[in-house]
C-alpha cells in the first residue's frame, strides 16, 4: 500500500503565503483554501496513493511545550485571514471524503512519524507531503518526503539527503541538537551553526559521539568551550527536535482510504466559495438542486424556435451541445426551451422580442455579420456577473447559479443550464440595482460588447510580406549576436538556459554574481542590467532576448494569426481586468511594442486597406486630468486650463523655479512624480525611478504634496473610504473590492492602499475610453460613414477611414472623445493619420 500523509498546517501556511489575497465577493478570504486544494489535487494526480491522511496540529500544548517553556515561543500567532479559512478547509476535506487526524498534546510531525512507521511495519510505503524540513529525519527506504519549496516540490529520499547534507536522515536530529532551530526556538549550542554542526556529525556520528570526543583536535577551543558549557541544552534540543513515532492515533493504513463523503455538500461549499473550476477538478456536479420541499421538477424537451416570438426571451450557449449542433445556442421563455440554429439567431436579435443574453458579444457578431445590429439585446448576464465580482476567474451559468443560490425551475436534458438561466439573470439584475451599477451595464458595457464584436469581425489589415521580411532580418541579427556571445565566452551553450548562462557569465567570465536561487545564479533582467558596466557581452545578451521575443511572440505569432482575408482578427476580452480595462488575445494587439525603435517598427506593418487610411486618436494625459478633476486641486486644474505643460508646471512648483529654467531632467523627474503619485508609489520606488537616494525622493514627494494639498487629502480619503466600504469606485460607479486593506500583512495591506489610490483614476480612464468607443462607433453608423473602428489600445482609438471621409472622421472622433464627459479639466485628444499604424500615431 502507498500512503500519502499531508502536514496540513505546513501546507496550508505555504498556500496562504504563496498566493495573492483571494476573497469571495462578500469579503471572505479564500487563498489558503484555494492553494491547499491545488496542492492536494496535484499530489493525488502525480502519486496516485491508495490512502491519504491529513494531519493537523491541535491548539493544546504538547509534551515539548511542557518540557521547555520556550518551545516555539517566538512564533507569531496565525493571521486572522488564515484562521478564518482553517475550519472551512477541514469541512471541505470531510465533504470530499478525506480522513483527517490530530491528537491533543502531539504535533502533526509526530503523526507523520507514527503513520510512516506503521505503514512500513505493514509492508507499505509512505509519502510525506510537507514544507517543513524537520520531517527529513523520517526518510528511509520506505518513507519519502515530498518537500514543498517556493519553486517546486523536492523528492527527498535517503540518497537526496546524503547528497545535500552529507549525513544519514536520522543524523539530522543530531545536527539540530547542535545548531538549534530559530523557527521553533530550539536553543542548540550558541555559536554552532549549520555548517559546523554538519561537520561535527559527519566526523563523530551523533551528539553523544561529539561529547565523547570533545578533546579531539578537530574541535576548535572556542567550540569546545561552548559545547562543554551547553551540554544539557544540546540534549534538551535533541529531545525537542526528535519526531516521535508513537502518537496515540489509529495506525492501520487501511483506515485512511478515501471515503464517499458528501459530494453534494462539497459542491455547494465550493460554489459558495466561488471555486467553480476546482469543483470541476474534483468531478463534482454544481448544478443547483431544487429546494428540499419543492415538487419534482417538470421535464422540458427542447424544440426548434417558432417564428414570430415576442416578449422577453433568455438566450445562452449550451455548454454541451448535441453532436453537429453548430454554436449550441438555446432560448428560454417561461418553461419552454428552444434550440437556435445559427441562421435563426440574427432575426431574433433584431425582432420585437426583448433578449436577455448570457454573453452577448458573440450574438452581436452574428447579428452584425447578417447586416443587423442586435437591437433586441437588453441585458447580458455574463457582464452583470463581472461587474458584481470583477475578481472572479470565470463566469458560467451553472456555477453562478450555484454561487447565487438560484434553484432550477425545470429540467432539460439537452440544455442542462436552461432551468436556471432566467432566474439567474433576474438575480444578477437585482444585485446590480442594489449596487447602483445597472446604468453602467446598460449604457457602457452592453453597447461596448457590440462595438468589440464589430472590431473582431472587421480585423486589422497587415503587410504579411513586410512582417516576414522583418522576421528574416531579425533571424540574421540573432545569428550575429549569438556568434559574438559565443566568441566572448569561448564556447557555445544554450543561451535560453538560465543555468548555462549563469555558468558562462559568472564561472567562465568571472562577472560578479548578484543573487542566487535554488537553481543557481540569477540571470533575470534586473541582474543583467546591473552587469552592463562589466562586460559588453551583457548588452548582446539583452539584445538577444529582445530580438528573440520579437521574433517568436510577435513576428511568428502575428503570421500564425493571419486570417484568409489578410487581416488579423483579435479577440477582445471584456471580463478580465479588475480595473475595467479591455484586454486582447490571439493575438494580443494591445501589447505590440512601442518603447523601442525596433519593436515599434512592428506597427508599421499594420496598414489601412485599399483606398483607406488610418485615423489614430490618443487622449493626452487623461489620468492626470482625471486626478485634477477628482481631487479639485486648484493649482493642478489651473495648469491644465491654461494650456501649460503639466510636467514642466509641476517641476516649476516643486523646485521653486521659473518654468523657463526647468531642464529636461527636472521635467522628467516631475513627470515621474506625477505618475508615481497616481500609482501609489512611495519614496523607495520613486528613488529607483529617478535614480536618486530614498531621502531625496521622499523630499520630492513631500514637496509635491505640499504644492498640491488636495491631492494628498484625496489619497487619504480614498484609503479611508475603501477601508470602510471594502471597495473603491470609479466616477461611473464601477466597483473593485479590496480585501487587501484588511490584511494583517503589512506588504499586502500596502498593496491594497496603492490600489485604493490608483483604481479610481485608472478605472475612470478605462470607463471613459469605453464610453468614447461606444459613441464613436454609433456616430459613424448614424452619419452613414464607411469608416470603421478597428482597435483600442489603452487611451488610443484607431479608425480605418476611406480617403474621402478623413477630415470628417478626424473631427468626429476628436469631438466624441473630448466631449464624452464634462469635467472641471477638459479632456484633449490628439489625432493623426497615416497609411500605417506607426505613421498615424
PDB file of N, CA and C in Angstrom, residues 252-318:
ATOM      1  N   UNK A 252      -3.588   1.795  11.443  1.00  0.00           N
ATOM      2  CA  UNK A 252      -3.794   0.878  10.321  1.00  0.00           C
ATOM      3  C   UNK A 252      -3.927   1.684   9.028  1.00  0.00           C
ATOM      4  N   UNK A 253      -3.052   1.474   8.034  1.00  0.00           N
ATOM      5  CA  UNK A 253      -3.115   2.265   6.803  1.00  0.00           C
ATOM      6  C   UNK A 253      -4.479   2.220   6.126  1.00  0.00           C
ATOM      7  N   UNK A 254      -5.165   1.084   6.225  1.00  0.00           N
ATOM      8  CA  UNK A 254      -6.478   0.954   5.585  1.00  0.00           C
ATOM      9  C   UNK A 254      -7.472   1.990   6.102  1.00  0.00           C
ATOM     10  N   UNK A 255      -7.259   2.443   7.326  1.00  0.00           N
ATOM     11  CA  UNK A 255      -8.157   3.425   7.943  1.00  0.00           C
ATOM     12  C   UNK A 255      -8.248   4.707   7.125  1.00  0.00           C
ATOM     13  N   UNK A 256      -7.213   4.973   6.353  1.00  0.00           N
ATOM     14  CA  UNK A 256      -7.109   6.269   5.695  1.00  0.00           C
ATOM     15  C   UNK A 256      -7.474   6.236   4.208  1.00  0.00           C
ATOM     16  N   UNK A 257      -8.123   5.157   3.792  1.00  0.00           N
ATOM     17  CA  UNK A 257      -8.652   5.149   2.427  1.00  0.00           C
ATOM     18  C   UNK A 257      -9.757   6.202   2.320  1.00  0.00           C
ATOM     19  N   UNK A 258      -9.826   6.846   1.167  1.00  0.00           N
ATOM     20  CA  UNK A 258     -10.814   7.905   0.979  1.00  0.00           C
ATOM     21  C   UNK A 258     -12.227   7.339   1.037  1.00  0.00           C
ATOM     22  N   UNK A 259     -13.115   8.063   1.704  1.00  0.00           N
ATOM     23  CA  UNK A 259     -14.497   7.633   1.908  1.00  0.00           C
ATOM     24  C   UNK A 259     -15.429   8.338   0.926  1.00  0.00           C
ATOM     25  N   UNK A 260     -16.686   7.918   0.843  1.00  0.00           N
ATOM     26  CA  UNK A 260     -17.615   8.565  -0.102  1.00  0.00           C
ATOM     27  C   UNK A 260     -17.819  10.054   0.174  1.00  0.00           C
ATOM     28  N   UNK A 261     -17.795  10.430   1.459  1.00  0.00           N
ATOM     29  CA  UNK A 261     -18.014  11.838   1.793  1.00  0.00           C
ATOM     30  C   UNK A 261     -19.416  12.292   1.424  1.00  0.00           C
ATOM     31  N   UNK A 262     -19.548  13.576   1.184  1.00  0.00           N
ATOM     32  CA  UNK A 262     -20.834  14.168   0.801  1.00  0.00           C
ATOM     33  C   UNK A 262     -20.590  15.076  -0.401  1.00  0.00           C
ATOM     34  N   UNK A 263     -20.561  14.499  -1.620  1.00  0.00           N
ATOM     35  CA  UNK A 263     -20.232  15.294  -2.812  1.00  0.00           C
ATOM     36  C   UNK A 263     -21.147  16.498  -3.017  1.00  0.00           C
ATOM     37  N   UNK A 264     -22.438  16.339  -2.696  1.00  0.00           N
ATOM     38  CA  UNK A 264     -23.360  17.457  -2.889  1.00  0.00           C
ATOM     39  C   UNK A 264     -22.994  18.623  -1.963  1.00  0.00           C
ATOM     40  N   UNK A 265     -22.613  18.293  -0.718  1.00  0.00           N
ATOM     41  CA  UNK A 265     -22.223  19.336   0.219  1.00  0.00           C
ATOM     42  C   UNK A 265     -20.914  19.992  -0.212  1.00  0.00           C
ATOM     43  N   UNK A 266     -19.982  19.171  -0.728  1.00  0.00           N
ATOM     44  CA  UNK A 266     -18.720  19.724  -1.215  1.00  0.00           C
ATOM     45  C   UNK A 266     -18.957  20.662  -2.388  1.00  0.00           C
ATOM     46  N   UNK A 267     -19.825  20.259  -3.316  1.00  0.00           N
ATOM     47  CA  UNK A 267     -20.138  21.106  -4.480  1.00  0.00           C
ATOM     48  C   UNK A 267     -20.774  22.411  -4.030  1.00  0.00           C
ATOM     49  N   UNK A 268     -21.670  22.333  -3.073  1.00  0.00           N
ATOM     50  CA  UNK A 268     -22.348  23.533  -2.575  1.00  0.00           C
ATOM     51  C   UNK A 268     -21.356  24.475  -1.899  1.00  0.00           C
ATOM     52  N   UNK A 269     -20.441  23.893  -1.106  1.00  0.00           N
ATOM     53  CA  UNK A 269     -19.456  24.720  -0.413  1.00  0.00           C
ATOM     54  C   UNK A 269     -18.511  25.388  -1.404  1.00  0.00           C
ATOM     55  N   UNK A 270     -18.051  24.652  -2.417  1.00  0.00           N
ATOM     56  CA  UNK A 270     -17.159  25.237  -3.412  1.00  0.00           C
ATOM     57  C   UNK A 270     -17.869  26.322  -4.221  1.00  0.00           C
ATOM     58  N   UNK A 271     -19.150  26.101  -4.508  1.00  0.00           N
ATOM     59  CA  UNK A 271     -19.911  27.140  -5.213  1.00  0.00           C
ATOM     60  C   UNK A 271     -20.008  28.389  -4.349  1.00  0.00           C
ATOM     61  N   UNK A 272     -20.239  28.198  -3.058  1.00  0.00           N
ATOM     62  CA  UNK A 272     -20.322  29.320  -2.130  1.00  0.00           C
ATOM     63  C   UNK A 272     -18.999  30.062  -2.020  1.00  0.00           C
ATOM     64  N   UNK A 273     -17.899  29.314  -2.211  1.00  0.00           N
ATOM     65  CA  UNK A 273     -16.560  29.907  -2.168  1.00  0.00           C
ATOM     66  C   UNK A 273     -16.132  30.462  -3.523  1.00  0.00           C
ATOM     67  N   UNK A 274     -17.007  30.303  -4.532  1.00  0.00           N
ATOM     68  CA  UNK A 274     -16.763  30.790  -5.893  1.00  0.00           C
ATOM     69  C   UNK A 274     -15.572  30.085  -6.536  1.00  0.00           C
ATOM     70  N   UNK A 275     -15.427  28.789  -6.236  1.00  0.00           N
ATOM     71  CA  UNK A 275     -14.319  27.983  -6.774  1.00  0.00           C
ATOM     72  C   UNK A 275     -14.869  26.949  -7.745  1.00  0.00           C
ATOM     73  N   UNK A 276     -15.379  27.441  -8.865  1.00  0.00           N
ATOM     74  CA  UNK A 276     -16.087  26.565  -9.801  1.00  0.00           C
ATOM     75  C   UNK A 276     -15.147  25.644 -10.562  1.00  0.00           C
ATOM     76  N   UNK A 277     -13.965  26.124 -10.910  1.00  0.00           N
ATOM     77  CA  UNK A 277     -13.023  25.271 -11.634  1.00  0.00           C
ATOM     78  C   UNK A 277     -12.514  24.139 -10.751  1.00  0.00           C
ATOM     79  N   UNK A 278     -12.368  24.414  -9.455  1.00  0.00           N
ATOM     80  CA  UNK A 278     -11.945  23.354  -8.551  1.00  0.00           C
ATOM     81  C   UNK A 278     -13.045  22.309  -8.380  1.00  0.00           C
ATOM     82  N   UNK A 279     -14.288  22.751  -8.400  1.00  0.00           N
ATOM     83  CA  UNK A 279     -15.391  21.780  -8.352  1.00  0.00           C
ATOM     84  C   UNK A 279     -15.302  20.829  -9.534  1.00  0.00           C
ATOM     85  N   UNK A 280     -14.963  21.375 -10.695  1.00  0.00           N
ATOM     86  CA  UNK A 280     -14.817  20.532 -11.883  1.00  0.00           C
ATOM     87  C   UNK A 280     -13.638  19.578 -11.726  1.00  0.00           C
ATOM     88  N   UNK A 281     -12.532  20.051 -11.133  1.00  0.00           N
ATOM     89  CA  UNK A 281     -11.366  19.168 -10.940  1.00  0.00           C
ATOM     90  C   UNK A 281     -11.671  18.034  -9.967  1.00  0.00           C
ATOM     91  N   UNK A 282     -12.548  18.291  -9.003  1.00  0.00           N
ATOM     92  CA  UNK A 282     -12.967  17.229  -8.083  1.00  0.00           C
ATOM     93  C   UNK A 282     -14.090  16.373  -8.683  1.00  0.00           C
ATOM     94  N   UNK A 283     -14.487  16.695  -9.926  1.00  0.00           N
ATOM     95  CA  UNK A 283     -15.564  15.971 -10.627  1.00  0.00           C
ATOM     96  C   UNK A 283     -16.872  16.065  -9.853  1.00  0.00           C
ATOM     97  N   UNK A 284     -17.160  17.263  -9.331  1.00  0.00           N
ATOM     98  CA  UNK A 284     -18.397  17.496  -8.592  1.00  0.00           C
ATOM     99  C   UNK A 284     -19.411  18.194  -9.484  1.00  0.00           C
ATOM    100  N   UNK A 285     -20.659  17.848  -9.344  1.00  0.00           N
ATOM    101  CA  UNK A 285     -21.739  18.451 -10.131  1.00  0.00           C
ATOM    102  C   UNK A 285     -22.255  19.675  -9.403  1.00  0.00           C
ATOM    103  N   UNK A 286     -22.060  20.847 -10.018  1.00  0.00           N
ATOM    104  CA  UNK A 286     -22.501  22.093  -9.384  1.00  0.00           C
ATOM    105  C   UNK A 286     -23.914  22.495  -9.778  1.00  0.00           C
ATOM    106  N   UNK A 287     -24.601  21.655 -10.557  1.00  0.00           N
ATOM    107  CA  UNK A 287     -25.963  22.008 -10.958  1.00  0.00           C
ATOM    108  C   UNK A 287     -26.811  22.202  -9.717  1.00  0.00           C
ATOM    109  N   UNK A 288     -27.424  23.353  -9.538  1.00  0.00           N
ATOM    110  CA  UNK A 288     -28.187  23.609  -8.316  1.00  0.00           C
ATOM    111  C   UNK A 288     -29.337  22.633  -8.163  1.00  0.00           C
ATOM    112  N   UNK A 289     -29.530  22.189  -6.942  1.00  0.00           N
ATOM    113  CA  UNK A 289     -30.656  21.300  -6.659  1.00  0.00           C
ATOM    114  C   UNK A 289     -31.864  22.135  -6.254  1.00  0.00           C
ATOM    115  N   UNK A 290     -33.075  21.644  -6.484  1.00  0.00           N
ATOM    116  CA  UNK A 290     -34.256  22.373  -6.035  1.00  0.00           C
ATOM    117  C   UNK A 290     -34.343  22.346  -4.521  1.00  0.00           C
ATOM    118  N   UNK A 291     -35.125  23.244  -3.965  1.00  0.00           N
ATOM    119  CA  UNK A 291     -35.333  23.260  -2.525  1.00  0.00           C
ATOM    120  C   UNK A 291     -35.850  21.904  -2.065  1.00  0.00           C
ATOM    121  N   UNK A 292     -35.517  21.531  -0.831  1.00  0.00           N
ATOM    122  CA  UNK A 292     -35.856  20.199  -0.331  1.00  0.00           C
ATOM    123  C   UNK A 292     -37.350  19.919  -0.373  1.00  0.00           C
ATOM    124  N   UNK A 293     -38.180  20.944  -0.173  1.00  0.00           N
ATOM    125  CA  UNK A 293     -39.627  20.722  -0.128  1.00  0.00           C
ATOM    126  C   UNK A 293     -40.295  21.003  -1.476  1.00  0.00           C
ATOM    127  N   UNK A 294     -39.480  21.229  -2.532  1.00  0.00           N
ATOM    128  CA  UNK A 294     -40.080  21.528  -3.830  1.00  0.00           C
ATOM    129  C   UNK A 294     -40.615  20.260  -4.480  1.00  0.00           C
ATOM    130  N   UNK A 295     -41.653  20.445  -5.269  1.00  0.00           N
ATOM    131  CA  UNK A 295     -42.193  19.303  -6.004  1.00  0.00           C
ATOM    132  C   UNK A 295     -41.193  18.884  -7.062  1.00  0.00           C
ATOM    133  N   UNK A 296     -41.367  17.686  -7.583  1.00  0.00           N
ATOM    134  CA  UNK A 296     -40.470  17.195  -8.620  1.00  0.00           C
ATOM    135  C   UNK A 296     -40.495  18.150  -9.807  1.00  0.00           C
ATOM    136  N   UNK A 297     -39.304  18.455 -10.337  1.00  0.00           N
ATOM    137  CA  UNK A 297     -39.212  19.430 -11.419  1.00  0.00           C
ATOM    138  C   UNK A 297     -39.850  18.898 -12.692  1.00  0.00           C
ATOM    139  N   UNK A 298     -40.592  19.762 -13.390  1.00  0.00           N
ATOM    140  CA  UNK A 298     -41.111  19.335 -14.689  1.00  0.00           C
ATOM    141  C   UNK A 298     -39.974  19.166 -15.688  1.00  0.00           C
ATOM    142  N   UNK A 299     -40.036  18.117 -16.476  1.00  0.00           N
ATOM    143  CA  UNK A 299     -39.030  17.871 -17.506  1.00  0.00           C
ATOM    144  C   UNK A 299     -39.479  18.519 -18.807  1.00  0.00           C
ATOM    145  N   UNK A 300     -38.586  19.279 -19.411  1.00  0.00           N
ATOM    146  CA  UNK A 300     -38.895  20.013 -20.637  1.00  0.00           C
ATOM    147  C   UNK A 300     -37.992  19.507 -21.752  1.00  0.00           C
ATOM    148  N   UNK A 301     -38.559  19.325 -22.919  1.00  0.00           N
ATOM    149  CA  UNK A 301     -37.760  18.949 -24.087  1.00  0.00           C
ATOM    150  C   UNK A 301     -37.574  20.169 -24.980  1.00  0.00           C
ATOM    151  N   UNK A 302     -36.348  20.354 -25.443  1.00  0.00           N
ATOM    152  CA  UNK A 302     -36.076  21.489 -26.319  1.00  0.00           C
ATOM    153  C   UNK A 302     -36.702  21.264 -27.687  1.00  0.00           C
ATOM    154  N   UNK A 303     -37.240  22.355 -28.265  1.00  0.00           N
ATOM    155  CA  UNK A 303     -37.878  22.284 -29.585  1.00  0.00           C
ATOM    156  C   UNK A 303     -37.305  23.384 -30.464  1.00  0.00           C
ATOM    157  N   UNK A 304     -37.442  23.271 -31.783  1.00  0.00           N
ATOM    158  CA  UNK A 304     -36.966  24.350 -32.671  1.00  0.00           C
ATOM    159  C   UNK A 304     -37.691  25.657 -32.382  1.00  0.00           C
ATOM    160  N   UNK A 305     -37.004  26.762 -32.581  1.00  0.00           N
ATOM    161  CA  UNK A 305     -37.577  28.078 -32.317  1.00  0.00           C
ATOM    162  C   UNK A 305     -38.719  28.366 -33.292  1.00  0.00           C
ATOM    163  N   UNK A 306     -39.910  28.710 -32.777  1.00  0.00           N
ATOM    164  CA  UNK A 306     -41.007  29.061 -33.681  1.00  0.00           C
ATOM    165  C   UNK A 306     -40.813  30.475 -34.235  1.00  0.00           C
ATOM    166  N   UNK A 307     -41.422  30.795 -35.325  1.00  0.00           N
ATOM    167  CA  UNK A 307     -41.319  32.133 -35.890  1.00  0.00           C
ATOM    168  C   UNK A 307     -42.158  33.121 -35.110  1.00  0.00           C
ATOM    169  N   UNK A 308     -41.781  34.394 -35.152  1.00  0.00           N
ATOM    170  CA  UNK A 308     -42.593  35.454 -34.563  1.00  0.00           C
ATOM    171  C   UNK A 308     -42.642  35.455 -33.057  1.00  0.00           C
ATOM    172  N   UNK A 309     -41.569  35.013 -32.366  1.00  0.00           N
ATOM    173  CA  UNK A 309     -41.571  35.011 -30.909  1.00  0.00           C
ATOM    174  C   UNK A 309     -41.513  36.457 -30.398  1.00  0.00           C
ATOM    175  N   UNK A 310     -42.264  36.749 -29.346  1.00  0.00           N
ATOM    176  CA  UNK A 310     -42.325  38.103 -28.783  1.00  0.00           C
ATOM    177  C   UNK A 310     -42.153  38.023 -27.272  1.00  0.00           C
ATOM    178  N   UNK A 311     -42.001  39.206 -26.635  1.00  0.00           N
ATOM    179  CA  UNK A 311     -41.822  39.238 -25.187  1.00  0.00           C
ATOM    180  C   UNK A 311     -40.373  38.961 -24.808  1.00  0.00           C
ATOM    181  N   UNK A 312     -40.137  38.785 -23.502  1.00  0.00           N
ATOM    182  CA  UNK A 312     -38.773  38.573 -23.027  1.00  0.00           C
ATOM    183  C   UNK A 312     -38.344  37.129 -23.262  1.00  0.00           C
ATOM    184  N   UNK A 313     -37.153  36.951 -23.797  1.00  0.00           N
ATOM    185  CA  UNK A 313     -36.602  35.626 -24.041  1.00  0.00           C
ATOM    186  C   UNK A 313     -35.137  35.640 -23.593  1.00  0.00           C
ATOM    187  N   UNK A 314     -34.717  34.554 -22.972  1.00  0.00           N
ATOM    188  CA  UNK A 314     -33.354  34.432 -22.446  1.00  0.00           C
ATOM    189  C   UNK A 314     -32.551  33.541 -23.376  1.00  0.00           C
ATOM    190  N   UNK A 315     -31.351  33.993 -23.747  1.00  0.00           N
ATOM    191  CA  UNK A 315     -30.545  33.281 -24.741  1.00  0.00           C
ATOM    192  C   UNK A 315     -29.149  33.023 -24.179  1.00  0.00           C
ATOM    193  N   UNK A 316     -28.683  31.791 -24.327  1.00  0.00           N
ATOM    194  CA  UNK A 316     -27.337  31.425 -23.862  1.00  0.00           C
ATOM    195  C   UNK A 316     -26.796  30.300 -24.724  1.00  0.00           C
ATOM    196  N   UNK A 317     -25.516  30.044 -24.562  1.00  0.00           N
ATOM    197  CA  UNK A 317     -24.867  28.976 -25.309  1.00  0.00           C
ATOM    198  C   UNK A 317     -24.857  27.707 -24.471  1.00  0.00           C
ATOM    199  N   UNK A 318     -25.198  26.596 -25.090  1.00  0.00           N
ATOM    200  CA  UNK A 318     -25.258  25.317 -24.398  1.00  0.00           C
ATOM    201  C   UNK A 318     -23.835  24.838 -24.103  1.00  0.00           C
TER     202      UNK A 318
END
